[in-house]
């Protein structure tokens, strides 16, 4: 089904690509910037830098004091933040309509003139904050190393996706002010950025307001990006076992999928849903409801642009059950899907759930703006918010079967086994 | 670049108000038309009190709620899940003090069919023995996870030290290993039989253009009456009166300490409520708030520490929560206590304005999607508040004087009776004791 959110585009003389999607249902505007730099662009010895840098974007710029970006926008009723991912860094705020110019001015100041304000004290402070973020999200919680382990198992050492965005403590320690300057000058500029406005503003008016604040930012050539090299699926299984003080065993069975928006990615994502992403998925029926050897299962498919994407099934194993037997049962379900393809009931369920998921993702201006920026920056397709669902619904059972056969074979898997061990007996192998 | 632009103040907020009618089964129907919201959110709230659960069967209401869609009407658990998925629907249910909620999100064209499934879930659940066993076992696994997760573990200790042990609120709504272990199918069936539709509320929010909501509802949820007799009254949580309890939950080797500081506080029905969310925001609602200005932006001890109000059906609490690296645990705790104590010195008019402006101006943008609005309206029914309560509260906030916020801060600061630390006891205990907050109890899981 085709949706009809309005999309207007313009590129400023300095190269900034601007997309506007008017929506007057609520008196707010979502301001959303995607910068084409993420952890995949980091160099050896500087993992975690794109994210640390994102923190510094809140510590002042030429005309804005440290912390003022947050305080000035909160004081007018904005909700704001920024995140860093493998492929990009995004900055966003949803503001009452009357504060749109202020939001654009604040963004233009830091996206154009950050280095005037960066100093050692800010870098040191935010390095400490990021280390606490790492401890809170990765080092202290149960299963905190699941994803870093998965990236390390799935990709060769040194591959752009082999390390998590949070980086390592040693690399965070190594970051210098010179790194900050070089990173900003290389990656932050109008030609490497997309700005989306979604909300209570008309297109022409929005373009004028953006021109007023961003038009004077100096134009620099678009930086050279690493050329994506397609990474083929694994040819033999990889296994990483971690014994830790966790409440139950968890298996994460991961596969290299094709790059986002290349043939095979969507069918593989839907195959993973049919296996583990629905309340009626095959692994749920067999292992969660049926034999009750597993507590739960979920599926994930992250579309990435660097020549390969990530798909996985995560299965929590019931205590007392043998994780090897659970893994074998999961693999036999994958083989069954490869052998006979999805049923018509499964196609109906996965399509209906995809529809609700996509419509809910578009329900709020801020997420809609984020999806527009995403597809504009990484896929040169601002209209994807209107066409993506049609593409999902057009995927055939034959394509899903083919993707399962070619991309989800047992020898193509990387498994992270997070197994229970008494405290003090932690180890990695 | 131009000069810093000014900000046009927003016009008055017209809070979306639902139309209200009563269904033939006595349930209030609250209908909220939201143009462009293509996924409809339905929220059924049924009055329930957890306070009347038998002590040995605590958690029975939540377990019963979780089982509503595991087999209902003529469908077994798997067939019911398949029917929901065919409609593109997501359905979930839970229970808190005051209400059992059944939440449904579904694309508009499937609304009628999904409402019939919702009606079967609440009115004709079959509680298959297999599914009962599975859901109870999963709750036990969930408790293990909550024990291993520092924020969850701190939260469990916080309620145990905040509320009087005689109060149901002192123990987890979803039960403990012993109460879950003692639960049987018949206790769950009995609990379900005690539900009564009368006094409940059904919120339907989304783009309802051209939909005969009344007909869809009367032919589904409207037919359910329940076999219980009277709507349950929510129970108040009784604060502990035996002074300040400090608990360290020992986690040898932990690289961070999870901190939780709690105080009993008013709920949203309290006449002075408007001051409380503003006070909590000024203390711990942003990186520039009093707590993170020191602990994050100055010291770099934390990724962020939040202060928040936690309203219940009656009354509520105030909590400061977050994690700091192990080495600075006692110092961070001391700084937090100092920040709370310093609130007696008052808030300037300018500081007050930053809080009032944020909350009052951010609210319209938050009330934008069907799911958020349905959740908000449903919470109002649980707390027995009028539908225009949000806009009345914002109006009251705009009239707040600094003294009222100072009084709210003083009220919570002087009622703090619970400090919980989940961390490496050996590494922190001497320094925590040296703070002299109170007797320090060490708990080992």
Coordinates of C-alpha atoms in Angstrom, one line a residue, chain B residues 8-416:
Chain B
X8 CA 7.3 33.2 19.2
X9 CA 5.4 31.9 22.2
X10 CA 3.0 29.1 21.4
X11 CA -0.7 29.8 21.3
X12 CA -2.9 28.2 24.0
X13 CA -2.9 24.4 23.9
X14 CA -6.2 22.9 23.0
X15 CA -5.9 19.5 24.7
X16 CA -7.5 16.8 22.6
X17 CA -10.6 15.8 24.6
X18 CA -12.4 12.5 24.1
X19 CA -16.1 12.2 23.6
X20 CA -17.6 10.1 26.3
X21 CA -20.5 7.7 26.6
X22 CA -21.4 4.7 28.6
X23 CA -21.7 1.2 27.0
X24 CA -24.5 -1.1 27.9
X25 CA -22.2 -3.1 30.1
X26 CA -21.4 0.0 32.2
X27 CA -18.0 0.6 30.7
X28 CA -17.1 4.2 29.9
X29 CA -16.3 4.6 26.2
X30 CA -13.8 7.4 25.5
X31 CA -13.4 8.1 21.8
X32 CA -10.6 10.3 20.5
X33 CA -10.5 11.1 16.8
X34 CA -7.0 11.9 15.6
X35 CA -6.7 12.7 11.9
X36 CA -3.8 10.9 10.2
X37 CA -3.2 8.4 13.0
X38 CA -3.7 5.2 10.9
X39 CA -3.0 2.7 13.7
X40 CA -5.8 2.7 16.3
X41 CA -4.9 2.3 20.0
X42 CA -7.5 0.8 22.2
X43 CA -7.0 0.6 26.0
X44 CA -9.4 -1.3 28.3
X45 CA -9.0 -0.5 32.0
X46 CA -10.8 -2.8 34.4
X47 CA -10.7 -1.8 38.1
X48 CA -8.6 -4.2 40.2
X49 CA -6.8 -3.9 43.5
X50 CA -3.7 -5.9 44.1
X51 CA -4.1 -5.3 47.8
X52 CA -6.7 -8.0 48.1
X53 CA -4.5 -10.7 46.6
X54 CA -3.9 -13.5 49.0
X55 CA -0.4 -13.0 50.5
X56 CA 0.7 -16.4 49.3
X57 CA -0.6 -15.8 45.8
X58 CA 0.7 -12.3 45.1
X59 CA 1.2 -11.7 41.5
X60 CA -1.9 -13.6 40.5
X61 CA -3.5 -10.5 38.9
X62 CA -0.5 -9.8 36.6
X63 CA -0.2 -13.5 35.7
X64 CA -3.9 -13.7 34.9
X65 CA -3.5 -10.6 32.7
X66 CA -0.5 -12.1 30.9
X67 CA -2.5 -15.2 30.2
X68 CA -5.6 -13.5 28.7
X69 CA -4.4 -13.9 25.1
X70 CA -2.8 -17.3 25.6
X71 CA -6.0 -19.1 24.5
X72 CA -9.4 -17.4 24.4
X73 CA -12.9 -18.0 23.0
X74 CA -12.8 -21.0 20.6
X75 CA -9.1 -20.6 19.9
X76 CA -6.1 -22.2 21.6
X77 CA -3.0 -20.1 22.4
X78 CA -1.4 -20.5 19.0
X79 CA -4.5 -20.0 17.0
X80 CA -5.4 -16.8 19.0
X81 CA -1.9 -15.4 18.4
X82 CA -2.3 -16.2 14.7
X83 CA -5.7 -14.5 14.5
X84 CA -4.2 -11.3 16.1
X85 CA -1.3 -11.4 13.7
X86 CA -3.6 -11.8 10.7
X87 CA -5.2 -8.6 11.7
X88 CA -1.9 -6.9 12.1
X89 CA -2.8 -6.4 15.7
X90 CA -0.6 -6.3 18.8
X91 CA -2.3 -7.1 22.1
X92 CA -0.8 -7.1 25.6
X93 CA -2.2 -7.0 29.1
X94 CA -0.9 -6.2 32.6
X95 CA -2.1 -5.1 36.0
X96 CA -1.0 -2.4 38.5
X97 CA -2.6 -1.2 41.7
X98 CA -6.0 0.1 40.6
X99 CA -6.4 -1.5 37.2
X100 CA -6.0 -4.3 34.8
X101 CA -5.2 -3.0 31.4
X102 CA -5.6 -4.6 28.0
X103 CA -3.8 -2.7 25.2
X104 CA -4.5 -3.2 21.5
X105 CA -2.8 -1.5 18.6
X106 CA -4.2 -2.2 15.1
X107 CA -4.4 -0.7 11.6
X108 CA -7.8 1.0 11.3
X109 CA -9.2 -1.4 8.7
X110 CA -8.9 -4.3 11.1
X111 CA -10.3 -2.5 14.1
X112 CA -13.7 -4.4 14.4
X113 CA -12.1 -7.9 14.1
X114 CA -9.4 -7.0 16.6
X115 CA -11.9 -5.7 19.1
X116 CA -13.7 -9.0 19.0
X117 CA -10.4 -10.7 19.8
X118 CA -9.9 -8.2 22.6
X119 CA -13.4 -9.1 23.9
X120 CA -12.6 -12.8 23.9
X121 CA -9.3 -12.2 25.7
X122 CA -10.9 -10.3 28.5
X123 CA -14.2 -12.2 28.6
X124 CA -13.5 -15.8 27.5
X125 CA -9.9 -16.7 28.3
X126 CA -9.3 -20.4 28.6
X127 CA -6.1 -20.5 30.7
X128 CA -4.7 -23.7 29.1
X129 CA -2.7 -25.7 31.7
X130 CA 0.4 -25.7 29.5
X131 CA 0.3 -22.0 29.0
X132 CA -0.2 -21.3 32.7
X133 CA 2.9 -23.4 33.4
X134 CA 4.9 -21.6 30.8
X135 CA 3.8 -18.1 31.8
X136 CA 4.6 -18.8 35.5
X137 CA 8.0 -20.3 34.6
X138 CA 8.7 -17.3 32.4
X139 CA 7.9 -15.0 35.3
X140 CA 10.5 -16.9 37.5
X141 CA 13.0 -16.4 34.7
X142 CA 12.1 -12.8 34.6
X143 CA 12.7 -12.5 38.3
X144 CA 16.2 -14.0 37.8
X145 CA 16.8 -11.4 35.1
X146 CA 15.6 -8.6 37.4
X147 CA 17.9 -9.8 40.1
X148 CA 20.8 -9.7 37.8
X149 CA 20.0 -6.2 36.3
X150 CA 21.1 -3.5 38.6
X151 CA 18.3 -0.9 37.9
X152 CA 15.6 -3.6 38.4
X153 CA 17.3 -4.9 41.5
X154 CA 17.5 -1.4 42.9
X155 CA 13.9 -0.8 42.1
X156 CA 12.8 -4.0 44.0
X157 CA 14.7 -2.9 47.1
X158 CA 13.4 0.6 46.8
X159 CA 9.8 -0.4 47.1
X160 CA 10.7 -2.7 50.0
X161 CA 12.3 0.1 51.9
X162 CA 9.9 2.9 50.9
X163 CA 6.6 1.2 51.8
X164 CA 5.4 -0.4 55.0
X165 CA 5.8 -4.2 54.9
X166 CA 2.1 -4.5 55.5
X167 CA 1.4 -2.6 52.3
X168 CA 1.0 -4.5 49.0
X169 CA 3.1 -1.8 47.4
X170 CA 6.2 -2.9 49.2
X171 CA 6.4 -6.1 47.1
X172 CA 6.5 -6.6 43.3
X173 CA 3.2 -6.4 41.5
X174 CA 4.1 -9.5 39.4
X175 CA 5.0 -11.6 42.5
X176 CA 8.0 -13.2 44.0
X177 CA 9.5 -16.7 43.5
X178 CA 7.6 -18.2 46.4
X179 CA 4.2 -16.7 45.4
X180 CA 4.6 -17.5 41.8
X181 CA 5.7 -21.0 42.7
X182 CA 2.5 -21.4 44.7
X183 CA 0.2 -20.3 42.0
X184 CA -2.2 -22.7 40.3
X185 CA -4.5 -22.5 37.3
X186 CA -7.5 -22.5 39.6
X187 CA -6.3 -19.4 41.5
X188 CA -5.8 -17.7 38.2
X189 CA -9.3 -18.7 37.0
X190 CA -10.8 -17.5 40.2
X191 CA -9.0 -14.2 39.9
X192 CA -10.4 -13.7 36.4
X193 CA -13.9 -14.6 37.6
X194 CA -13.8 -11.7 40.1
X195 CA -13.4 -9.1 37.3
X196 CA -16.4 -6.8 36.7
X197 CA -16.7 -4.6 33.6
X198 CA -18.8 -2.0 35.4
X199 CA -16.6 0.9 36.4
X200 CA -14.1 0.1 33.7
X201 CA -13.1 2.3 30.7
X202 CA -12.3 1.8 27.1
X203 CA -10.3 4.3 25.2
X204 CA -10.3 4.2 21.4
X205 CA -7.8 6.7 19.8
X206 CA -6.8 7.2 16.2
X207 CA -8.2 8.3 12.8
X208 CA -11.8 7.2 13.3
X209 CA -13.2 9.0 10.3
X210 CA -16.1 6.9 8.9
X211 CA -15.8 4.2 11.5
X212 CA -18.9 3.3 13.6
X213 CA -17.0 2.9 16.8
X214 CA -20.1 2.4 18.9
X215 CA -21.3 -0.5 16.8
X216 CA -17.8 -2.1 16.7
X217 CA -17.5 -1.8 20.5
X218 CA -21.0 -2.8 21.4
X219 CA -20.6 -6.0 19.3
X220 CA -17.4 -6.9 21.1
X221 CA -16.0 -5.5 24.4
X222 CA -19.4 -4.0 25.1
X223 CA -20.9 -7.5 25.5
X224 CA -18.6 -8.4 28.3
X225 CA -19.9 -7.9 31.8
X226 CA -17.6 -10.0 33.9
X227 CA -18.8 -12.3 36.7
X228 CA -17.4 -10.2 39.6
X229 CA -19.7 -8.1 41.7
X230 CA -18.3 -4.7 42.4
X231 CA -15.6 -2.5 41.0
X232 CA -12.5 -2.8 43.2
X233 CA -11.3 0.3 45.0
X234 CA -7.6 1.1 44.7
X235 CA -5.5 0.8 47.9
X236 CA -3.2 3.5 49.2
X237 CA 0.5 2.6 49.8
X238 CA 1.5 3.1 53.4
X239 CA 4.9 4.7 53.9
X240 CA 7.4 3.1 56.3
X241 CA 7.7 5.0 59.5
X242 CA 10.9 3.5 60.9
X243 CA 13.4 6.1 59.7
X244 CA 15.9 6.1 56.9
X245 CA 16.9 2.6 55.5
X246 CA 20.2 2.3 53.6
X247 CA 20.7 -1.0 51.7
X248 CA 23.7 -2.1 49.8
X249 CA 22.9 -5.0 47.5
X250 CA 26.3 -6.7 47.1
X251 CA 27.6 -7.2 43.5
X252 CA 31.2 -8.2 43.8
X253 CA 33.3 -6.8 41.0
X254 CA 30.6 -4.4 39.8
X255 CA 32.2 -1.5 37.8
X256 CA 29.3 0.8 38.7
X257 CA 27.0 1.4 41.6
X258 CA 23.3 1.8 40.9
X259 CA 21.8 4.4 43.2
X260 CA 18.1 4.8 44.1
X261 CA 16.9 7.3 46.6
X262 CA 13.1 7.4 47.3
X263 CA 10.5 9.3 49.3
X264 CA 6.7 8.9 49.5
X265 CA 5.1 11.8 47.7
X266 CA 1.7 13.0 46.6
X267 CA -0.2 11.5 43.6
X268 CA -1.7 13.5 40.8
X269 CA -5.0 14.1 42.6
X270 CA -3.2 16.1 45.2
X271 CA -4.1 19.9 45.1
X272 CA -0.4 20.8 45.1
X273 CA 0.5 18.3 42.4
X274 CA 1.5 20.9 39.7
X275 CA 4.6 21.9 41.7
X276 CA 6.0 18.3 41.8
X277 CA 6.8 17.5 38.2
X278 CA 8.4 20.9 37.8
X279 CA 10.5 20.3 40.9
X280 CA 11.6 16.9 39.7
X281 CA 12.5 18.3 36.3
X282 CA 14.6 21.1 37.8
X283 CA 16.5 18.5 40.0
X284 CA 16.9 15.7 37.5
X285 CA 15.2 16.1 34.2
X286 CA 18.0 17.2 31.9
X287 CA 21.8 17.4 31.6
X288 CA 21.5 21.0 32.9
X289 CA 19.3 20.1 35.8
X290 CA 20.8 20.5 39.3
X291 CA 21.9 16.9 39.7
X292 CA 23.5 16.3 36.3
X293 CA 25.0 19.8 36.2
X294 CA 27.2 18.6 39.0
X295 CA 27.4 14.8 38.7
X296 CA 27.6 14.6 34.9
X297 CA 28.7 17.8 33.4
X298 CA 31.1 18.9 36.1
X299 CA 32.4 15.7 37.7
X300 CA 31.9 13.2 34.8
X301 CA 30.7 10.5 37.4
X302 CA 27.7 9.3 35.5
X303 CA 26.0 9.0 32.1
X304 CA 22.9 10.6 33.7
X305 CA 20.9 10.6 36.9
X306 CA 17.1 11.2 36.8
X307 CA 14.7 12.5 39.3
X308 CA 11.0 11.7 38.7
X309 CA 7.6 11.5 40.2
X310 CA 5.9 8.1 40.2
X311 CA 2.2 8.6 40.7
X312 CA 0.1 5.7 41.7
X313 CA -3.7 5.2 41.6
X314 CA -3.6 6.8 45.1
X315 CA -0.6 8.8 46.2
X316 CA 2.8 8.1 44.8
X317 CA 6.6 8.5 45.3
X318 CA 9.6 10.5 44.3
X319 CA 12.8 8.8 43.2
X320 CA 16.3 9.7 42.1
X321 CA 17.9 6.9 40.1
X322 CA 21.1 6.3 38.1
X323 CA 24.5 4.8 38.1
X324 CA 28.0 6.1 38.9
X325 CA 31.4 4.5 38.7
X326 CA 32.3 2.4 41.7
X327 CA 35.2 4.5 43.0
X328 CA 33.0 7.6 43.5
X329 CA 29.9 6.0 45.0
X330 CA 30.0 7.6 48.4
X331 CA 31.0 11.0 47.1
X332 CA 28.2 10.9 44.5
X333 CA 25.7 9.9 47.2
X334 CA 26.9 12.8 49.3
X335 CA 26.6 15.2 46.5
X336 CA 23.1 14.0 45.7
X337 CA 22.1 14.4 49.3
X338 CA 23.6 17.9 49.4
X339 CA 21.6 18.8 46.2
X340 CA 18.4 17.6 47.8
X341 CA 19.1 19.4 51.1
X342 CA 20.0 22.6 49.2
X343 CA 16.5 22.9 47.8
X344 CA 15.4 24.5 51.0
X345 CA 17.4 27.6 49.9
X346 CA 14.8 27.9 47.2
X347 CA 14.5 28.3 43.4
X348 CA 14.8 31.5 41.5
X349 CA 12.0 32.7 39.3
X350 CA 14.2 32.2 36.3
X351 CA 15.0 28.6 37.2
X352 CA 11.3 28.0 37.9
X353 CA 10.5 29.4 34.4
X354 CA 12.8 27.0 32.7
X355 CA 10.9 24.0 34.2
X356 CA 7.4 25.4 33.7
X357 CA 8.3 26.4 30.1
X358 CA 9.7 23.0 29.2
X359 CA 6.8 21.0 30.6
X360 CA 4.0 23.3 29.4
X361 CA 5.5 23.8 25.9
X362 CA 6.6 20.2 25.3
X363 CA 3.3 18.7 26.2
X364 CA 1.4 19.5 22.9
X365 CA 4.1 17.7 20.9
X366 CA 4.0 14.7 23.1
X367 CA 0.2 14.4 22.7
X368 CA 0.5 13.6 19.0
X369 CA 0.2 9.9 18.4
X370 CA -2.7 7.5 19.1
X371 CA -0.7 5.3 21.4
X372 CA 0.6 8.1 23.6
X373 CA -2.9 9.8 23.9
X374 CA -4.6 6.5 24.6
X375 CA -2.1 5.7 27.4
X376 CA -2.6 9.2 28.9
X377 CA -6.4 9.0 28.9
X378 CA -6.3 5.4 30.2
X379 CA -4.0 6.6 33.1
X380 CA -6.5 9.3 33.9
X381 CA -9.3 6.8 34.3
X382 CA -7.0 4.6 36.6
X383 CA -6.3 7.6 38.8
X384 CA -9.9 8.8 38.6
X385 CA -9.0 12.2 37.2
X386 CA -11.1 14.3 34.9
X387 CA -10.2 14.2 31.2
X388 CA -9.1 17.8 31.2
X389 CA -6.7 17.2 34.1
X390 CA -3.6 17.6 31.8
X391 CA -4.6 21.1 30.6
X392 CA -5.8 22.1 34.1
X393 CA -2.4 21.0 35.4
X394 CA -0.5 23.0 32.8
X395 CA -2.6 26.1 33.7
X396 CA -1.7 25.6 37.4
X397 CA 2.0 25.2 36.5
X398 CA 2.0 28.5 34.7
X399 CA 0.8 30.2 37.9
X400 CA 3.3 28.5 40.2
X401 CA 5.4 30.7 42.5
X402 CA 9.0 29.7 43.4
X403 CA 7.9 29.1 47.0
X404 CA 5.5 26.3 45.9
X405 CA 8.3 24.4 44.2
X406 CA 10.6 24.9 47.2
X407 CA 7.8 23.5 49.4
X408 CA 7.5 20.5 47.1
X409 CA 11.2 19.9 47.2
X410 CA 11.3 20.3 51.0
X411 CA 8.4 17.8 51.3
X412 CA 10.3 15.1 49.4
X413 CA 13.7 15.9 50.7
X414 CA 12.4 15.6 54.3
X415 CA 10.6 12.4 53.5
X416 CA 13.5 10.5 52.0

